[in-house]
PDB file of C-alpha atoms and ligand atoms in Angstrom:
ATOM      1  CA  MET A   1      -0.019  -0.124   0.116  1.00  0.00           C
ATOM      2  CA  LYS A   2       1.325   3.457  -1.094  1.00  0.00           C
ATOM      3  CA  VAL A   3       2.610   5.677   1.922  1.00  0.00           C
ATOM      4  CA  LEU A   4       1.121   9.333   1.399  1.00  0.00           C
ATOM      5  CA  ASN A   5       2.525  10.726   4.812  1.00  0.00           C
ATOM      6  CA  GLU A   6       4.630   9.444   7.626  1.00  0.00           C
ATOM      7  CA  MET A   7       5.605  10.559  11.062  1.00  0.00           C
ATOM      8  CA  ASN A   8       7.852   8.993  13.842  1.00  0.00           C
ATOM      9  CA  LEU A   9       7.899   9.694  17.599  1.00  0.00           C
ATOM     10  CA  ASN A  10      10.068   8.266  20.408  1.00  0.00           C
ATOM     11  CA  PHE A  11       9.801   8.981  23.971  1.00  0.00           C
ATOM     12  CA  LEU A  12      10.895   7.770  27.300  1.00  0.00           C
ATOM     13  CA  SER A  13       8.347   5.170  29.023  1.00  0.00           C
ATOM     14  CA  LYS A  14       7.127   7.727  31.699  1.00  0.00           C
ATOM     15  CA  SER A  15       3.467   7.356  32.438  1.00  0.00           C
ATOM     16  CA  THR A  16       3.008  11.110  31.893  1.00  0.00           C
ATOM     17  CA  ASN A  17       3.821  10.512  28.121  1.00  0.00           C
ATOM     18  CA  GLU A  18       0.679   8.433  27.604  1.00  0.00           C
ATOM     19  CA  SER A  19      -1.362  11.519  27.199  1.00  0.00           C
ATOM     20  CA  TYR A  20       1.092  13.236  24.778  1.00  0.00           C
ATOM     21  CA  ALA A  21       1.665  10.219  22.579  1.00  0.00           C
ATOM     22  CA  ARG A  22      -2.178   9.499  21.978  1.00  0.00           C
ATOM     23  CA  SER A  23      -2.683  13.326  21.149  1.00  0.00           C
ATOM     24  CA  ALA A  24       0.361  13.646  18.950  1.00  0.00           C
ATOM     25  CA  VAL A  25      -0.818  10.627  16.959  1.00  0.00           C
ATOM     26  CA  SER A  26      -4.259  11.670  16.617  1.00  0.00           C
ATOM     27  CA  SER A  27      -3.354  15.263  15.630  1.00  0.00           C
ATOM     28  CA  PHE A  28      -1.329  13.671  12.903  1.00  0.00           C
ATOM     29  CA  PHE A  29      -4.389  12.209  11.443  1.00  0.00           C
ATOM     30  CA  ILE A  30      -6.492  15.325  11.427  1.00  0.00           C
ATOM     31  CA  GLN A  31      -5.529  16.027   7.806  1.00  0.00           C
ATOM     32  CA  LEU A  32      -7.681  12.923   6.951  1.00  0.00           C
ATOM     33  CA  ASP A  33     -10.523  14.846   8.348  1.00  0.00           C
ATOM     34  CA  PRO A  34     -11.804  11.969  10.391  1.00  0.00           C
ATOM     35  CA  THR A  35     -15.085  11.833  12.369  1.00  0.00           C
ATOM     36  CA  ILE A  36     -15.187  12.436  16.068  1.00  0.00           C
ATOM     37  CA  ASP A  37     -15.850   8.875  16.597  1.00  0.00           C
ATOM     38  CA  GLU A  38     -13.007   7.788  14.433  1.00  0.00           C
ATOM     39  CA  LEU A  39     -10.494  10.006  15.946  1.00  0.00           C
ATOM     40  CA  SER A  40     -11.509   8.764  19.582  1.00  0.00           C
ATOM     41  CA  ASP A  41     -11.190   5.252  18.515  1.00  0.00           C
ATOM     42  CA  ILE A  42      -7.575   5.941  17.331  1.00  0.00           C
ATOM     43  CA  LYS A  43      -6.770   7.782  20.366  1.00  0.00           C
ATOM     44  CA  THR A  44      -8.096   5.163  22.664  1.00  0.00           C
ATOM     45  CA  ALA A  45      -6.125   2.347  20.778  1.00  0.00           C
ATOM     46  CA  VAL A  46      -3.001   4.211  21.000  1.00  0.00           C
ATOM     47  CA  SER A  47      -3.431   4.831  24.653  1.00  0.00           C
ATOM     48  CA  GLU A  48      -3.740   1.184  25.123  1.00  0.00           C
ATOM     49  CA  ALA A  49      -0.636   0.115  23.038  1.00  0.00           C
ATOM     50  CA  VAL A  50       1.530   2.925  24.730  1.00  0.00           C
ATOM     51  CA  THR A  51       0.295   2.250  28.035  1.00  0.00           C
ATOM     52  CA  ASN A  52       1.214  -1.713  27.568  1.00  0.00           C
ATOM     53  CA  CYS A  53       4.702  -0.791  26.468  1.00  0.00           C
ATOM     54  CA  ILE A  54       5.358   1.473  29.804  1.00  0.00           C
ATOM     55  CA  VAL A  55       3.422  -0.925  32.161  1.00  0.00           C
ATOM     56  CA  HIS A  56       4.404  -4.234  30.727  1.00  0.00           C
ATOM     57  CA  GLY A  57       7.281  -3.950  28.460  1.00  0.00           C
ATOM     58  CA  TYR A  58       9.331  -1.800  30.527  1.00  0.00           C
ATOM     59  CA  ARG A  59       8.142  -2.990  33.965  1.00  0.00           C
ATOM     60  CA  ASN A  60      10.415  -1.742  36.629  1.00  0.00           C
ATOM     61  CA  THR A  61      12.863  -0.206  33.887  1.00  0.00           C
ATOM     62  CA  MET A  62      12.896   2.753  31.746  1.00  0.00           C
ATOM     63  CA  GLY A  63      13.122   2.485  27.833  1.00  0.00           C
ATOM     64  CA  LYS A  64      11.984   4.044  24.786  1.00  0.00           C
ATOM     65  CA  VAL A  65       8.621   3.771  22.997  1.00  0.00           C
ATOM     66  CA  PHE A  66       8.763   4.058  19.127  1.00  0.00           C
ATOM     67  CA  ILE A  67       5.758   5.069  17.111  1.00  0.00           C
ATOM     68  CA  THR A  68       5.515   5.237  13.289  1.00  0.00           C
ATOM     69  CA  ALA A  69       2.239   6.611  12.030  1.00  0.00           C
ATOM     70  CA  ARG A  70       1.415   6.547   8.350  1.00  0.00           C
ATOM     71  CA  ILE A  71      -1.389   7.673   6.041  1.00  0.00           C
ATOM     72  CA  LEU A  72      -1.817   5.188   3.513  1.00  0.00           C
ATOM     73  CA  GLU A  73      -3.625   5.313   0.089  1.00  0.00           C
ATOM     74  CA  GLY A  74      -7.318   4.711   0.316  1.00  0.00           C
ATOM     75  CA  ASN A  75      -8.027   6.911   3.569  1.00  0.00           C
ATOM     76  CA  GLU A  76      -6.142   4.217   5.750  1.00  0.00           C
ATOM     77  CA  VAL A  77      -4.429   4.921   8.970  1.00  0.00           C
ATOM     78  CA  TYR A  78      -1.287   2.700   9.937  1.00  0.00           C
ATOM     79  CA  ILE A  79       0.183   2.730  13.499  1.00  0.00           C
ATOM     80  CA  LYS A  80       3.197   0.950  14.553  1.00  0.00           C
ATOM     81  CA  ILE A  81       4.015   0.994  18.269  1.00  0.00           C
ATOM     82  CA  ARG A  82       7.090  -0.813  19.527  1.00  0.00           C
ATOM     83  CA  ASP A  83       9.028  -1.380  22.628  1.00  0.00           C
ATOM     84  CA  LYS A  84      12.262  -3.041  23.235  1.00  0.00           C
ATOM     85  CA  GLY A  85      11.092  -4.339  26.786  1.00  0.00           C
ATOM     86  CA  CYS A  86      10.503  -7.774  28.153  1.00  0.00           C
ATOM     87  CA  GLY A  87       8.407  -9.177  25.426  1.00  0.00           C
ATOM     88  CA  ILE A  88       5.432 -11.582  25.716  1.00  0.00           C
ATOM     89  CA  ALA A  89       5.895 -15.420  26.117  1.00  0.00           C
ATOM     90  CA  ASP A  90       2.289 -16.433  24.802  1.00  0.00           C
ATOM     91  CA  VAL A  91       0.754 -13.653  22.571  1.00  0.00           C
ATOM     92  CA  ASN A  92      -2.527 -15.551  22.070  1.00  0.00           C
ATOM     93  CA  GLN A  93      -2.991 -15.819  25.745  1.00  0.00           C
ATOM     94  CA  ALA A  94      -2.068 -12.277  26.413  1.00  0.00           C
ATOM     95  CA  MET A  95      -4.940 -11.174  23.696  1.00  0.00           C
ATOM     96  CA  GLU A  96      -7.576 -13.114  25.510  1.00  0.00           C
ATOM     97  CA  PRO A  97     -10.072 -10.581  27.024  1.00  0.00           C
ATOM     98  CA  MET A  98      -9.554 -10.163  30.673  1.00  0.00           C
ATOM     99  CA  PHE A  99      -6.309 -11.714  30.781  1.00  0.00           C
ATOM    100  CA  THR A 100      -3.826  -9.743  32.803  1.00  0.00           C
ATOM    101  CA  THR A 101      -0.424 -10.039  34.531  1.00  0.00           C
ATOM    102  CA  ALA A 102      -1.097  -6.930  36.616  1.00  0.00           C
ATOM    103  CA  LYS A 103      -4.496  -7.455  38.434  1.00  0.00           C
ATOM    104  CA  GLU A 104      -3.232  -5.975  41.700  1.00  0.00           C
ATOM    105  CA  GLU A 105      -2.889  -2.755  39.619  1.00  0.00           C
ATOM    106  CA  GLU A 106      -6.413  -2.673  38.511  1.00  0.00           C
ATOM    107  CA  ARG A 107      -5.544  -3.677  34.950  1.00  0.00           C
ATOM    108  CA  ALA A 108      -8.680  -4.904  33.480  1.00  0.00           C
ATOM    109  CA  GLY A 109      -7.074  -7.092  30.655  1.00  0.00           C
ATOM    110  CA  LEU A 110      -8.885  -5.295  28.145  1.00  0.00           C
ATOM    111  CA  GLY A 111      -6.380  -3.427  26.316  1.00  0.00           C
ATOM    112  CA  PHE A 112      -5.926  -5.723  23.298  1.00  0.00           C
ATOM    113  CA  ALA A 113      -9.843  -6.005  23.285  1.00  0.00           C
ATOM    114  CA  VAL A 114      -9.936  -2.181  22.928  1.00  0.00           C
ATOM    115  CA  MET A 115      -7.433  -2.116  20.013  1.00  0.00           C
ATOM    116  CA  GLN A 116      -9.218  -4.930  18.219  1.00  0.00           C
ATOM    117  CA  THR A 117     -12.678  -3.442  18.610  1.00  0.00           C
ATOM    118  CA  PHE A 118     -11.579   0.224  17.711  1.00  0.00           C
ATOM    119  CA  MET A 119      -9.265  -0.439  14.889  1.00  0.00           C
ATOM    120  CA  ASP A 120      -9.828  -2.876  11.839  1.00  0.00           C
ATOM    121  CA  LYS A 121      -6.635  -4.975  12.111  1.00  0.00           C
ATOM    122  CA  LEU A 122      -4.106  -5.714  14.832  1.00  0.00           C
ATOM    123  CA  LYS A 123      -0.921  -7.508  14.577  1.00  0.00           C
ATOM    124  CA  VAL A 124       1.187  -8.493  17.453  1.00  0.00           C
ATOM    125  CA  THR A 125       4.632  -9.735  17.263  1.00  0.00           C
ATOM    126  CA  SER A 126       6.767 -10.179  20.358  1.00  0.00           C
ATOM    127  CA  LYS A 127       9.913 -12.079  21.482  1.00  0.00           C
ATOM    128  CA  VAL A 128      10.835 -12.489  25.011  1.00  0.00           C
ATOM    129  CA  GLY A 129      13.851 -10.398  26.116  1.00  0.00           C
ATOM    130  CA  VAL A 130      13.723  -8.490  22.681  1.00  0.00           C
ATOM    131  CA  GLY A 131      10.259  -6.516  22.753  1.00  0.00           C
ATOM    132  CA  THR A 132       6.953  -6.288  21.305  1.00  0.00           C
ATOM    133  CA  THR A 133       5.668  -4.484  18.179  1.00  0.00           C
ATOM    134  CA  ILE A 134       1.710  -3.816  17.388  1.00  0.00           C
ATOM    135  CA  ILE A 135       0.730  -2.905  14.013  1.00  0.00           C
ATOM    136  CA  MET A 136      -2.808  -1.391  13.877  1.00  0.00           C
ATOM    137  CA  THR A 137      -4.644  -0.312  10.649  1.00  0.00           C
ATOM    138  CA  LYS A 138      -8.146   1.393  10.273  1.00  0.00           C
ATOM    139  CA  LYS A 139      -9.825   2.591   7.084  1.00  0.00           C
ATOM    140  CA  LEU A 140     -11.739   5.805   7.667  1.00  0.00           C
ATOM    141  CA  SER A 141     -14.940   6.448   6.109  1.00  0.00           C
ATOM    142  CA  PRO A 142     -14.896   8.154   2.774  1.00  0.00           C
ATOM    143  CA  ARG A 143     -14.826  12.094   3.159  1.00  0.00           C
ATOM    144  CA  ILE A 144     -16.707  14.289   0.826  1.00  0.00           C
ATOM    145  CA  LYS A 145     -13.880  16.575  -0.543  1.00  0.00           C
ATOM    146  CA  ASN A 146     -14.969  20.211  -1.477  1.00  0.00           C
ATOM    147  CA  ALA A 147     -12.852  21.570  -4.414  1.00  0.00           C
TER     148      ALA A 147
ATOM    149  CA  MET B   1      -8.938  14.887  38.678  1.00  0.00           C
ATOM    150  CA  VAL B   2     -11.815  14.178  40.873  1.00  0.00           C
ATOM    151  CA  ASN B   3     -14.024  16.076  43.121  1.00  0.00           C
ATOM    152  CA  ILE B   4     -16.009  14.477  45.875  1.00  0.00           C
ATOM    153  CA  VAL B   5     -19.326  15.260  47.276  1.00  0.00           C
ATOM    154  CA  ILE B   6     -20.789  13.768  50.226  1.00  0.00           C
ATOM    155  CA  LYS B   7     -24.627  13.956  51.003  1.00  0.00           C
ATOM    156  CA  ASP B   8     -26.075  11.746  53.582  1.00  0.00           C
ATOM    157  CA  ASP B   9     -25.543   8.111  52.682  1.00  0.00           C
ATOM    158  CA  GLU B  10     -24.494   9.029  49.322  1.00  0.00           C
ATOM    159  CA  LEU B  11     -20.776   9.900  47.880  1.00  0.00           C
ATOM    160  CA  THR B  12     -20.505  11.219  44.580  1.00  0.00           C
ATOM    161  CA  ALA B  13     -17.304  11.283  42.701  1.00  0.00           C
ATOM    162  CA  ASN B  14     -17.224  13.679  39.883  1.00  0.00           C
ATOM    163  CA  LEU B  15     -14.334  12.799  37.363  1.00  0.00           C
ATOM    164  CA  ILE B  16     -12.777  15.471  35.357  1.00  0.00           C
ATOM    165  CA  GLY B  17     -10.484  15.256  32.335  1.00  0.00           C
ATOM    166  CA  GLU B  18      -8.691  12.330  30.855  1.00  0.00           C
ATOM    167  CA  ILE B  19      -8.827   8.838  32.618  1.00  0.00           C
ATOM    168  CA  ASP B  20      -5.712   6.649  31.627  1.00  0.00           C
ATOM    169  CA  HIS B  21      -3.177   4.456  33.345  1.00  0.00           C
ATOM    170  CA  HIS B  22      -1.377   7.743  34.617  1.00  0.00           C
ATOM    171  CA  THR B  23      -4.115   9.622  35.917  1.00  0.00           C
ATOM    172  CA  SER B  24      -6.151   6.692  37.451  1.00  0.00           C
ATOM    173  CA  VAL B  25      -3.689   6.154  40.123  1.00  0.00           C
ATOM    174  CA  SER B  26      -4.247   9.136  42.020  1.00  0.00           C
ATOM    175  CA  ILE B  27      -7.916   9.433  41.243  1.00  0.00           C
ATOM    176  CA  ARG B  28      -8.731   5.983  42.825  1.00  0.00           C
ATOM    177  CA  GLU B  29      -6.467   6.943  45.919  1.00  0.00           C
ATOM    178  CA  VAL B  30      -8.637   9.947  46.560  1.00  0.00           C
ATOM    179  CA  ILE B  31     -12.051   8.121  46.042  1.00  0.00           C
ATOM    180  CA  ASP B  32     -10.792   5.251  48.247  1.00  0.00           C
ATOM    181  CA  LYS B  33      -9.822   7.313  51.115  1.00  0.00           C
ATOM    182  CA  GLN B  34     -13.134   9.215  51.203  1.00  0.00           C
ATOM    183  CA  ILE B  35     -15.212   5.866  50.937  1.00  0.00           C
ATOM    184  CA  GLN B  36     -13.368   4.619  53.646  1.00  0.00           C
ATOM    185  CA  THR B  37     -14.101   7.536  55.957  1.00  0.00           C
ATOM    186  CA  ALA B  38     -17.742   8.170  54.936  1.00  0.00           C
ATOM    187  CA  MET B  39     -18.525   4.504  54.567  1.00  0.00           C
ATOM    188  CA  PRO B  40     -21.488   5.666  52.152  1.00  0.00           C
ATOM    189  CA  LYS B  41     -24.432   3.196  51.216  1.00  0.00           C
ATOM    190  CA  MET B  42     -24.110   4.340  47.515  1.00  0.00           C
ATOM    191  CA  THR B  43     -21.073   5.631  45.488  1.00  0.00           C
ATOM    192  CA  ILE B  44     -21.757   7.446  42.208  1.00  0.00           C
ATOM    193  CA  LEU B  45     -19.050   7.878  39.583  1.00  0.00           C
ATOM    194  CA  ASP B  46     -19.998  10.653  37.378  1.00  0.00           C
ATOM    195  CA  PHE B  47     -18.345  10.694  34.086  1.00  0.00           C
ATOM    196  CA  SER B  48     -20.223  13.703  32.627  1.00  0.00           C
ATOM    197  CA  LYS B  49     -16.751  15.843  32.560  1.00  0.00           C
ATOM    198  CA  VAL B  50     -14.661  13.062  31.338  1.00  0.00           C
ATOM    199  CA  THR B  51     -12.932  14.065  28.043  1.00  0.00           C
ATOM    200  CA  PHE B  52     -11.230  10.822  27.204  1.00  0.00           C
ATOM    201  CA  MET B  53     -11.023   7.208  28.895  1.00  0.00           C
ATOM    202  CA  ASP B  54      -9.156   3.884  28.052  1.00  0.00           C
ATOM    203  CA  SER B  55      -9.531   0.457  29.589  1.00  0.00           C
ATOM    204  CA  SER B  56      -8.002   2.077  32.819  1.00  0.00           C
ATOM    205  CA  GLY B  57     -11.563   3.455  33.517  1.00  0.00           C
ATOM    206  CA  ILE B  58     -12.866  -0.091  33.549  1.00  0.00           C
ATOM    207  CA  GLY B  59     -10.328  -1.055  36.126  1.00  0.00           C
ATOM    208  CA  LEU B  60     -11.312   2.272  38.133  1.00  0.00           C
ATOM    209  CA  VAL B  61     -15.065   1.303  38.046  1.00  0.00           C
ATOM    210  CA  MET B  62     -14.379  -2.636  38.797  1.00  0.00           C
ATOM    211  CA  GLY B  63     -12.236  -1.654  41.853  1.00  0.00           C
ATOM    212  CA  ARG B  64     -14.755   0.792  43.237  1.00  0.00           C
ATOM    213  CA  TYR B  65     -17.252  -1.728  42.856  1.00  0.00           C
ATOM    214  CA  LYS B  66     -15.271  -4.240  44.860  1.00  0.00           C
ATOM    215  CA  LEU B  67     -14.788  -1.747  47.607  1.00  0.00           C
ATOM    216  CA  MET B  68     -18.382  -0.870  47.888  1.00  0.00           C
ATOM    217  CA  GLN B  69     -19.344  -4.545  48.048  1.00  0.00           C
ATOM    218  CA  SER B  70     -16.957  -4.980  50.839  1.00  0.00           C
ATOM    219  CA  ILE B  71     -18.991  -2.310  52.728  1.00  0.00           C
ATOM    220  CA  ASP B  72     -22.235  -3.617  51.590  1.00  0.00           C
ATOM    221  CA  GLY B  73     -22.851  -0.611  49.415  1.00  0.00           C
ATOM    222  CA  SER B  74     -23.521  -0.280  45.742  1.00  0.00           C
ATOM    223  CA  LEU B  75     -22.016   1.530  42.924  1.00  0.00           C
ATOM    224  CA  LYS B  76     -23.732   3.614  40.346  1.00  0.00           C
ATOM    225  CA  VAL B  77     -22.135   5.165  37.013  1.00  0.00           C
ATOM    226  CA  THR B  78     -23.611   8.239  35.504  1.00  0.00           C
ATOM    227  CA  GLY B  79     -22.923  10.777  32.560  1.00  0.00           C
ATOM    228  CA  MET B  80     -21.107   8.435  30.167  1.00  0.00           C
ATOM    229  CA  SER B  81     -20.673   9.759  26.658  1.00  0.00           C
ATOM    230  CA  ASN B  82     -21.274   7.341  23.851  1.00  0.00           C
ATOM    231  CA  HIS B  83     -17.402   6.812  23.540  1.00  0.00           C
ATOM    232  CA  ILE B  84     -17.033   5.989  27.300  1.00  0.00           C
ATOM    233  CA  LYS B  85     -20.137   3.717  26.884  1.00  0.00           C
ATOM    234  CA  ARG B  86     -18.257   1.673  24.166  1.00  0.00           C
ATOM    235  CA  VAL B  87     -15.293   1.098  26.255  1.00  0.00           C
ATOM    236  CA  MET B  88     -17.141   0.137  29.149  1.00  0.00           C
ATOM    237  CA  MET B  89     -19.306  -2.218  27.395  1.00  0.00           C
ATOM    238  CA  LEU B  90     -16.282  -4.336  26.613  1.00  0.00           C
ATOM    239  CA  ALA B  91     -16.275  -5.411  30.133  1.00  0.00           C
ATOM    240  CA  GLY B  92     -19.766  -6.299  30.506  1.00  0.00           C
ATOM    241  CA  LEU B  93     -20.033  -3.977  33.320  1.00  0.00           C
ATOM    242  CA  SER B  94     -23.791  -3.488  33.177  1.00  0.00           C
ATOM    243  CA  LYS B  95     -24.307  -6.823  34.881  1.00  0.00           C
ATOM    244  CA  LEU B  96     -22.352  -5.385  38.050  1.00  0.00           C
ATOM    245  CA  VAL B  97     -23.000  -1.785  38.528  1.00  0.00           C
ATOM    246  CA  ILE B  98     -26.046   0.617  38.132  1.00  0.00           C
ATOM    247  CA  ILE B  99     -25.621   2.466  34.854  1.00  0.00           C
ATOM    248  CA  GLU B 100     -27.742   5.520  34.341  1.00  0.00           C
TER     249      GLU B 100
HETATM  250  N1  ADP C 201       4.217  -4.443  25.382  1.00  0.00           N
HETATM  251  C1  ADP C 201       4.024  -5.491  26.058  1.00  0.00           C
HETATM  252  N2  ADP C 201       5.091  -6.066  26.717  1.00  0.00           N
HETATM  253  C2  ADP C 201       5.061  -6.962  27.477  1.00  0.00           C
HETATM  254  N3  ADP C 201       3.806  -7.636  27.895  1.00  0.00           N
HETATM  255  C3  ADP C 201       2.817  -6.993  27.239  1.00  0.00           C
HETATM  256  C4  ADP C 201       2.842  -6.144  26.540  1.00  0.00           C
HETATM  257  N4  ADP C 201       1.607  -5.683  26.194  1.00  0.00           N
HETATM  258  C5  ADP C 201       0.685  -6.431  26.791  1.00  0.00           C
HETATM  259  N5  ADP C 201       1.550  -7.524  27.568  1.00  0.00           N
HETATM  260  C6  ADP C 201       0.901  -8.552  28.233  1.00  0.00           C
HETATM  261  O1  ADP C 201      -0.503  -8.817  27.710  1.00  0.00           O
HETATM  262  C7  ADP C 201      -1.353  -8.832  28.847  1.00  0.00           C
HETATM  263  C8  ADP C 201      -2.641  -8.190  28.322  1.00  0.00           C
HETATM  264  O2  ADP C 201      -2.565  -6.818  27.823  1.00  0.00           O
HETATM  265  P1  ADP C 201      -3.815  -5.883  27.943  1.00  0.00           P
HETATM  266  O3  ADP C 201      -4.919  -6.533  27.032  1.00  0.00           O
HETATM  267  O4  ADP C 201      -3.556  -4.561  27.506  1.00  0.00           O
HETATM  268  O5  ADP C 201      -4.221  -5.968  29.343  1.00  0.00           O
HETATM  269  P2  ADP C 201      -3.793  -5.194  30.732  1.00  0.00           P
HETATM  270  O6  ADP C 201      -2.861  -4.037  30.285  1.00  0.00           O
HETATM  271  O7  ADP C 201      -4.902  -4.589  31.340  1.00  0.00           O
HETATM  272  O8  ADP C 201      -3.146  -6.082  31.471  1.00  0.00           O
HETATM  273  C9  ADP C 201      -0.669  -7.770  30.078  1.00  0.00           C
HETATM  274  O9  ADP C 201      -1.139  -8.177  31.173  1.00  0.00           O
HETATM  275  C10 ADP C 201       0.867  -8.226  29.685  1.00  0.00           C
HETATM  276  O10 ADP C 201       1.113  -9.534  30.434  1.00  0.00           O
HETATM  277 MG1   MG C 202      -3.033  -2.729  28.766  1.00  0.00          MG
END
């Protein structure tokens, strides 16, 4: 798929950056003139993925979170979020709704469910000791262009 | 951010702004401290001034639900926007708490 625009972002895994990251990514997609619902779907999915890098990937450590956001041909949003943290041993289990390894911190185990529901496609690749990469895409509704 | 109003047996927590992993930590600390002091029969979490929420908000509701259960009280959730409702529904929370 042809890439029409791209932005890259990296920041330290501090929880204060969660708000910044989701705002920055959703602002980038404003140029597609998304609906308010589409924009909050994107914002929420990004928030989940970034939080996972910070809470789980870099648990008890500090590292960098890397984001690539692209606009693809056909009004499609592409977001890649990556950490070089602990990785996930069993991705299928991690993606099960309500599965969490941080129950005592009131994590609901629904981060992946949010990403799956609010975006069209979600791909998770992970390797223990290497890190986790998630790629999400979403096709936005066609916009009426005023010439 | 959260603003607490206590009237008779009812404690209302007016949630304000964005609820995520970062902000929910201090929000729940404030609410829990007030619940443990006031021991209300009913706690109301009002979301009408919440501008953003991810699945951390589900944890926030579940946790307060459990706390209210432990003191034989109940929990009500009000003022949810459509977006917040969509996130909440993923958890099937409507079975546990009163949603208005
Ligand atoms: N980036 C990551 N690095 C390491 N583990 C992760 C990562 N993302 C998710 N996980 C694992 O997958 C589980 C489920 O994630 P999620 O659905 O977001 O729920 P929650 O964050 O509430 O635990 C987490 O509890 C964690 O064990
Ligand atoms: Mg999560």
